[in-house]
mmCIF file of C-alpha atoms in Angstrom:
data_model
loop_
_atom_site.group_PDB
_atom_site.id
_atom_site.type_symbol
_atom_site.label_atom_id
_atom_site.label_comp_id
_atom_site.label_asym_id
_atom_site.label_seq_id
_atom_site.Cartn_x
_atom_site.Cartn_y
_atom_site.Cartn_z
ATOM 1 C CA UNK U 2 -289.495 19.570 83.525
ATOM 2 C CA UNK U 3 -288.658 15.889 84.732
ATOM 3 C CA UNK U 4 -285.943 15.041 86.914
ATOM 4 C CA UNK U 5 -283.887 11.879 87.992
ATOM 5 C CA UNK U 6 -284.517 10.652 91.437
ATOM 6 C CA UNK U 7 -283.262 8.122 93.765
ATOM 7 C CA UNK U 8 -284.303 4.847 94.765
ATOM 8 C CA UNK U 9 -285.951 5.766 97.781
ATOM 9 C CA UNK U 10 -289.330 4.861 98.958
ATOM 10 C CA UNK U 11 -292.231 7.580 99.021
ATOM 11 C CA UNK U 12 -291.926 10.136 101.719
ATOM 12 C CA UNK U 13 -295.303 12.378 101.136
ATOM 13 C CA UNK U 14 -299.039 11.476 99.806
ATOM 14 C CA UNK U 15 -298.475 11.124 96.137
ATOM 15 C CA UNK U 16 -294.809 10.753 95.779
ATOM 16 C CA UNK U 17 -294.003 7.760 93.397
ATOM 17 C CA UNK U 18 -290.598 5.765 93.175
ATOM 18 C CA UNK U 19 -287.787 6.445 90.652
ATOM 19 C CA UNK U 20 -288.959 3.555 88.462
ATOM 20 C CA UNK U 21 -292.583 5.366 88.438
ATOM 21 C CA UNK U 22 -291.356 8.379 87.859
ATOM 22 C CA UNK U 23 -289.384 7.557 84.782
ATOM 23 C CA UNK U 24 -292.420 5.448 83.390
ATOM 24 C CA UNK U 25 -294.317 8.559 83.485
ATOM 25 C CA UNK U 26 -292.605 10.798 82.439
ATOM 26 C CA UNK U 27 -291.591 8.428 79.219
ATOM 27 C CA UNK U 28 -295.651 8.035 78.858
ATOM 28 C CA UNK U 29 -296.499 11.572 78.204
ATOM 29 C CA UNK U 30 -293.337 12.919 76.503
ATOM 30 C CA UNK U 31 -295.671 12.985 73.285
ATOM 31 C CA UNK U 32 -298.358 15.441 74.798
ATOM 32 C CA UNK U 33 -296.068 16.900 77.492
ATOM 33 C CA UNK U 34 -295.394 19.941 75.540
ATOM 34 C CA UNK U 35 -299.181 20.884 74.483
ATOM 35 C CA UNK U 36 -300.342 20.109 77.678
ATOM 36 C CA UNK U 37 -297.574 23.251 79.287
ATOM 37 C CA UNK U 38 -299.044 25.275 76.872
ATOM 38 C CA UNK U 39 -302.457 24.748 78.161
ATOM 39 C CA UNK U 40 -302.050 24.532 81.613
ATOM 40 C CA UNK U 41 -299.957 27.860 81.224
ATOM 41 C CA UNK U 42 -302.097 29.652 78.135
ATOM 42 C CA UNK U 43 -298.259 29.674 76.615
ATOM 43 C CA UNK U 44 -296.670 31.789 79.309
ATOM 44 C CA UNK U 45 -294.090 29.060 80.480
ATOM 45 C CA UNK U 46 -292.113 30.171 77.517
ATOM 46 C CA UNK U 47 -291.545 33.507 78.809
ATOM 47 C CA UNK U 48 -291.193 31.944 82.439
ATOM 48 C CA UNK U 49 -288.080 30.187 80.969
ATOM 49 C CA UNK U 50 -286.509 33.056 78.875
ATOM 50 C CA UNK U 51 -286.666 34.930 82.930
ATOM 51 C CA UNK U 52 -284.959 32.645 83.940
ATOM 52 C CA UNK U 53 -282.208 31.961 81.745
ATOM 53 C CA UNK U 54 -281.499 35.600 82.036
ATOM 54 C CA UNK U 55 -281.203 35.412 85.800
ATOM 55 C CA UNK U 56 -278.483 32.908 85.021
ATOM 56 C CA UNK U 57 -276.315 35.837 84.070
ATOM 57 C CA UNK U 58 -274.468 33.992 80.930
ATOM 58 C CA UNK U 59 -272.107 35.647 78.491
ATOM 59 C CA UNK U 60 -270.760 34.477 75.413
ATOM 60 C CA UNK U 61 -268.653 31.430 75.010
ATOM 61 C CA UNK U 62 -269.736 30.056 78.282
ATOM 62 C CA UNK U 63 -271.035 26.494 78.798
ATOM 63 C CA UNK U 64 -274.547 25.966 80.663
ATOM 64 C CA UNK U 65 -276.017 23.347 82.059
ATOM 65 C CA UNK U 66 -280.300 22.808 81.985
ATOM 66 C CA UNK U 67 -280.759 19.910 84.651
ATOM 67 C CA UNK U 68 -283.955 17.794 84.361
ATOM 68 C CA UNK U 69 -284.469 19.451 80.843
ATOM 69 C CA UNK U 70 -287.666 17.585 79.449
ATOM 70 C CA UNK U 71 -288.316 18.650 76.099
ATOM 71 C CA UNK U 72 -285.175 20.954 75.931
ATOM 72 C CA UNK U 73 -286.817 24.638 75.808
ATOM 73 C CA UNK U 74 -284.956 26.147 78.955
ATOM 74 C CA UNK U 75 -281.850 24.707 77.521
ATOM 75 C CA UNK U 76 -282.607 26.517 73.956
ATOM 76 C CA UNK U 77 -283.247 29.580 75.822
ATOM 77 C CA UNK U 78 -279.284 28.914 77.465
ATOM 78 C CA UNK U 79 -277.927 28.210 74.018
ATOM 79 C CA UNK U 80 -278.979 31.889 73.060
ATOM 80 C CA UNK U 81 -277.348 33.457 76.407
ATOM 81 C CA UNK U 82 -273.792 31.649 75.274
ATOM 82 C CA UNK U 83 -274.001 32.569 71.698
ATOM 83 C CA UNK U 84 -271.533 32.741 69.396
ATOM 84 C CA UNK U 85 -268.982 30.086 70.475
ATOM 85 C CA UNK U 86 -270.862 28.494 74.003
ATOM 86 C CA UNK U 87 -272.436 25.052 74.854
ATOM 87 C CA UNK U 88 -275.534 23.846 76.402
ATOM 88 C CA UNK U 89 -275.524 20.534 78.109
ATOM 89 C CA UNK U 90 -279.115 19.329 78.932
ATOM 90 C CA UNK U 91 -279.643 16.160 80.962
ATOM 91 C CA UNK U 92 -282.493 14.523 82.029
ATOM 92 C CA UNK U 93 -283.480 10.750 82.811
ATOM 93 C CA UNK U 94 -286.569 10.152 80.581
ATOM 94 C CA UNK U 95 -285.228 8.634 77.035
ATOM 95 C CA UNK U 96 -288.703 9.672 75.199
ATOM 96 C CA UNK U 97 -288.356 12.973 76.873
ATOM 97 C CA UNK U 98 -284.467 13.427 75.805
ATOM 98 C CA UNK U 99 -285.258 12.154 71.819
ATOM 99 C CA UNK U 100 -288.092 14.728 71.848
ATOM 100 C CA UNK U 101 -285.739 17.413 72.863
ATOM 101 C CA UNK U 102 -283.200 16.451 70.174
ATOM 102 C CA UNK U 103 -285.872 16.205 67.606
ATOM 103 C CA UNK U 104 -287.006 19.592 68.347
ATOM 104 C CA UNK U 105 -283.012 20.833 68.216
ATOM 105 C CA UNK U 106 -282.689 19.436 65.033
ATOM 106 C CA UNK U 107 -285.669 21.681 64.032
ATOM 107 C CA UNK U 108 -284.570 24.847 65.880
ATOM 108 C CA UNK U 109 -280.967 24.979 64.943
ATOM 109 C CA UNK U 110 -279.718 26.887 68.151
ATOM 110 C CA UNK U 111 -277.421 29.083 67.596
ATOM 111 C CA UNK U 112 -274.598 27.081 69.933
ATOM 112 C CA UNK U 113 -275.044 23.205 70.079
ATOM 113 C CA UNK U 114 -277.174 21.817 72.963
ATOM 114 C CA UNK U 115 -276.214 18.156 73.887
ATOM 115 C CA UNK U 116 -278.646 16.161 75.451
ATOM 116 C CA UNK U 117 -277.834 13.202 77.748
ATOM 117 C CA UNK U 118 -278.830 10.907 80.170
ATOM 118 C CA UNK U 119 -278.166 11.537 83.874
ATOM 119 C CA UNK U 120 -278.840 11.232 87.547
ATOM 120 C CA UNK U 121 -279.947 14.848 88.908
ATOM 121 C CA UNK U 122 -278.481 13.128 92.316
ATOM 122 C CA UNK U 123 -274.904 11.863 90.951
ATOM 123 C CA UNK U 124 -273.962 14.529 87.667
ATOM 124 C CA UNK U 125 -271.435 12.929 85.437
ATOM 125 C CA UNK U 126 -269.295 16.300 85.573
ATOM 126 C CA UNK U 127 -266.525 17.461 86.962
ATOM 127 C CA UNK U 128 -266.031 20.238 89.901
ATOM 128 C CA UNK U 129 -266.728 23.687 88.260
ATOM 129 C CA UNK U 130 -267.441 22.952 84.809
ATOM 130 C CA UNK U 131 -269.962 25.136 84.062
ATOM 131 C CA UNK U 132 -270.757 28.578 84.269
ATOM 132 C CA UNK U 133 -274.375 28.473 85.260
ATOM 133 C CA UNK U 134 -276.610 25.507 86.260
ATOM 134 C CA UNK U 135 -280.494 25.559 85.772
ATOM 135 C CA UNK U 136 -283.347 23.651 86.383
ATOM 136 C CA UNK U 137 -287.256 24.365 85.445
ATOM 137 C CA UNK U 138 -290.221 23.049 86.565
ATOM 138 C CA UNK U 139 -287.978 19.714 87.575
ATOM 139 C CA UNK U 140 -286.600 20.470 91.078
ATOM 140 C CA UNK U 141 -290.014 19.262 93.000
ATOM 141 C CA UNK U 142 -288.987 16.095 91.427
ATOM 142 C CA UNK U 143 -285.779 15.329 92.902
ATOM 143 C CA UNK U 144 -285.963 12.576 96.052
ATOM 144 C CA UNK U 145 -283.509 14.473 97.709
ATOM 145 C CA UNK U 146 -283.770 18.336 97.049
ATOM 146 C CA UNK U 147 -280.572 19.081 99.303
ATOM 147 C CA UNK U 148 -278.314 16.445 96.979
ATOM 148 C CA UNK U 149 -279.530 17.623 93.657
ATOM 149 C CA UNK U 150 -279.223 21.349 94.600
ATOM 150 C CA UNK U 151 -275.629 20.048 95.827
ATOM 151 C CA UNK U 152 -274.750 18.956 92.970
ATOM 152 C CA UNK U 153 -275.952 21.542 90.807
ATOM 153 C CA UNK U 154 -273.568 24.029 92.912
ATOM 154 C CA UNK U 155 -270.907 21.445 92.265
ATOM 155 C CA UNK U 156 -270.405 21.590 88.574
ATOM 156 C CA UNK U 157 -271.090 25.668 88.588
ATOM 157 C CA UNK U 158 -267.341 27.669 88.929
ATOM 158 C CA UNK U 159 -267.382 29.917 92.084
ATOM 159 C CA UNK U 160 -268.859 33.065 91.073
ATOM 160 C CA UNK U 161 -271.513 31.354 88.299
ATOM 161 C CA UNK U 162 -275.168 30.844 89.343
ATOM 162 C CA UNK U 163 -277.514 28.022 89.958
ATOM 163 C CA UNK U 164 -280.967 29.155 88.725
ATOM 164 C CA UNK U 165 -284.503 26.943 90.087
ATOM 165 C CA UNK U 166 -287.875 27.846 88.299
ATOM 166 C CA UNK U 167 -290.506 25.965 89.792
ATOM 167 C CA UNK U 168 -294.381 26.490 90.173
ATOM 168 C CA UNK U 169 -295.026 27.620 94.233
ATOM 169 C CA UNK U 170 -298.406 27.725 96.232
ATOM 170 C CA UNK U 171 -299.392 31.444 96.555
ATOM 171 C CA UNK U 172 -300.982 31.943 100.499
ATOM 172 C CA UNK U 173 -303.928 34.427 99.683
ATOM 173 C CA UNK U 174 -306.884 34.381 98.404
ATOM 174 C CA UNK U 175 -308.026 35.207 95.759
ATOM 175 C CA UNK U 176 -304.994 34.068 93.767
ATOM 176 C CA UNK U 177 -305.078 31.012 96.224
ATOM 177 C CA UNK U 178 -307.861 30.299 96.051
ATOM 178 C CA UNK U 179 -307.773 30.333 91.612
ATOM 179 C CA UNK U 180 -304.558 28.005 92.301
ATOM 180 C CA UNK U 181 -306.749 25.607 94.227
ATOM 181 C CA UNK U 182 -309.391 25.804 91.421
ATOM 182 C CA UNK U 183 -306.870 25.112 88.749
ATOM 183 C CA UNK U 184 -304.447 22.750 89.884
ATOM 184 C CA UNK U 185 -306.117 20.607 92.283
ATOM 185 C CA UNK U 186 -309.264 20.218 89.826
ATOM 186 C CA UNK U 187 -308.987 21.539 86.790
ATOM 187 C CA UNK U 188 -305.417 20.442 85.630
ATOM 188 C CA UNK U 189 -306.259 16.462 86.829
ATOM 189 C CA UNK U 190 -309.447 16.929 84.758
ATOM 190 C CA UNK U 191 -307.300 18.154 81.946
ATOM 191 C CA UNK U 192 -305.118 14.736 82.409
ATOM 192 C CA UNK U 193 -307.999 12.516 82.375
ATOM 193 C CA UNK U 194 -308.894 14.084 78.912
ATOM 194 C CA UNK U 195 -305.452 13.838 77.863
ATOM 195 C CA UNK U 196 -305.535 9.922 78.943
ATOM 196 C CA UNK U 197 -303.306 10.391 81.499
ATOM 197 C CA UNK U 198 -304.973 11.306 84.681
ATOM 198 C CA UNK U 199 -302.249 9.968 87.091
ATOM 199 C CA UNK U 200 -299.471 11.817 85.613
ATOM 200 C CA UNK U 201 -301.357 15.327 86.176
ATOM 201 C CA UNK U 202 -302.715 14.351 89.462
ATOM 202 C CA UNK U 203 -299.166 13.695 90.282
ATOM 203 C CA UNK U 204 -298.106 17.526 88.974
ATOM 204 C CA UNK U 205 -300.398 19.166 91.829
ATOM 205 C CA UNK U 206 -299.511 16.700 94.951
ATOM 206 C CA UNK U 207 -295.875 17.445 93.575
ATOM 207 C CA UNK U 208 -296.280 21.410 94.034
ATOM 208 C CA UNK U 209 -297.776 21.076 97.146
ATOM 209 C CA UNK U 210 -295.107 19.400 99.032
ATOM 210 C CA UNK U 211 -292.290 21.397 97.803
ATOM 211 C CA UNK U 212 -290.823 24.170 100.028
ATOM 212 C CA UNK U 213 -291.992 27.520 99.627
ATOM 213 C CA UNK U 214 -290.003 30.609 98.208
ATOM 214 C CA UNK U 215 -288.560 31.575 101.601
ATOM 215 C CA UNK U 216 -287.787 27.547 102.697
ATOM 216 C CA UNK U 217 -286.408 26.954 99.309
ATOM 217 C CA UNK U 218 -284.010 29.616 99.717
ATOM 218 C CA UNK U 219 -282.974 28.521 103.233
ATOM 219 C CA UNK U 220 -282.529 25.262 101.041
ATOM 220 C CA UNK U 221 -280.087 26.872 98.737
ATOM 221 C CA UNK U 222 -277.765 28.799 101.506
ATOM 222 C CA UNK U 223 -277.413 24.914 103.530
ATOM 223 C CA UNK U 224 -276.082 23.822 99.539
ATOM 224 C CA UNK U 225 -272.992 26.506 100.328
ATOM 225 C CA UNK U 226 -274.574 29.131 97.489
ATOM 226 C CA UNK U 227 -274.720 32.508 98.383
ATOM 227 C CA UNK U 228 -276.730 36.039 97.380
ATOM 228 C CA UNK U 229 -279.412 34.045 97.169
ATOM 229 C CA UNK U 230 -282.593 35.981 96.086
ATOM 230 C CA UNK U 231 -286.022 34.896 94.578
ATOM 231 C CA UNK U 232 -288.765 36.932 92.436
ATOM 232 C CA UNK U 233 -292.354 35.675 91.957
ATOM 233 C CA UNK U 234 -294.280 36.174 88.633
ATOM 234 C CA UNK U 235 -297.346 35.398 87.349
ATOM 235 C CA UNK U 236 -299.108 36.545 90.387
ATOM 236 C CA UNK U 237 -296.812 34.661 92.470
ATOM 237 C CA UNK U 238 -297.858 31.205 91.148
ATOM 238 C CA UNK U 239 -294.446 31.350 89.677
ATOM 239 C CA UNK U 240 -291.009 31.098 91.618
ATOM 240 C CA UNK U 241 -287.268 32.180 89.850
ATOM 241 C CA UNK U 242 -284.620 31.607 93.079
ATOM 242 C CA UNK U 243 -280.850 32.374 91.891
ATOM 243 C CA UNK U 244 -278.015 31.989 93.852
ATOM 244 C CA UNK U 245 -274.077 32.510 93.595
ATOM 245 C CA UNK U 246 -271.569 29.523 94.228
ATOM 246 C CA UNK U 247 -268.916 30.518 96.949
ATOM 247 C CA UNK U 248 -265.164 31.277 95.966
ATOM 248 C CA UNK U 249 -262.687 28.493 96.957
#
C-alpha cells in the first residue's frame, strides 16, 4: 500500500515529502497489517483478490506489483501465474519489504516473489517486461500520479493490463456520511491508540485529494492505456480500475 515519490514540495494539504512518507511507512510497518485488518474488517484481502483476478494473468507469465507494502497483493498475483511464472514486487520502504520477505518465507507462494526496493516513478525494468502491473492502495502516494501510471504502462507489454486498486470517496449519503465518520474521525483515533496519529491522519487526507473514479480513468487514458473500465465495490468505497496497454 505504500509508494515511492519524487523529491517535490507538498502540493496539497496533508501532502508529505518523500523522506517523510518513507519514514512514516518504515515507522508503521510493524502494525500495518493489523491496522489494515481492523480498518477494513478483514475485507482488504477480498479486494486484493478481485484486483488480481482483473489483471488477467495466466500461468507462466510475469507480473509486477508496485508499492507492494507487506506484499499481500503480490501473493495474490503469485497464485495467478503459477506454475512457471514470476512476481516482482517493489516498494521504497525497506521495513515494509523486510516484513513482506518474512511473510513469503512463511507462506511459500506457488511461484517466486522477488521483493525489491524501487522508485515507482522510475521503475528499473525494461519496456514490456511484464504481462501486468498492479498497485494496491499506493497510487495516492505518488507525487506524480500520471508519471507513476506511465511507468507502470511502460513496463507492461502490449495487450497487458495495468490495475489500480484504491479507496475512493462515496458521494451520496448514507455511505458518504459513514465514510466521513470512519475515515475522518475513527481512523485517526485508531492511529492515536496504535501510537502513530500522524500516519493515520495522513490516510484520510491522501484519500480526499485523490481523483475520483471517472477522473482516474481519464488520467489512465492520458497515460496511453485503452479499454479502461472500473468497478466500485464495498458499496462504492473501493474502486478497481483496469486499462490495457496499446499495441505497438
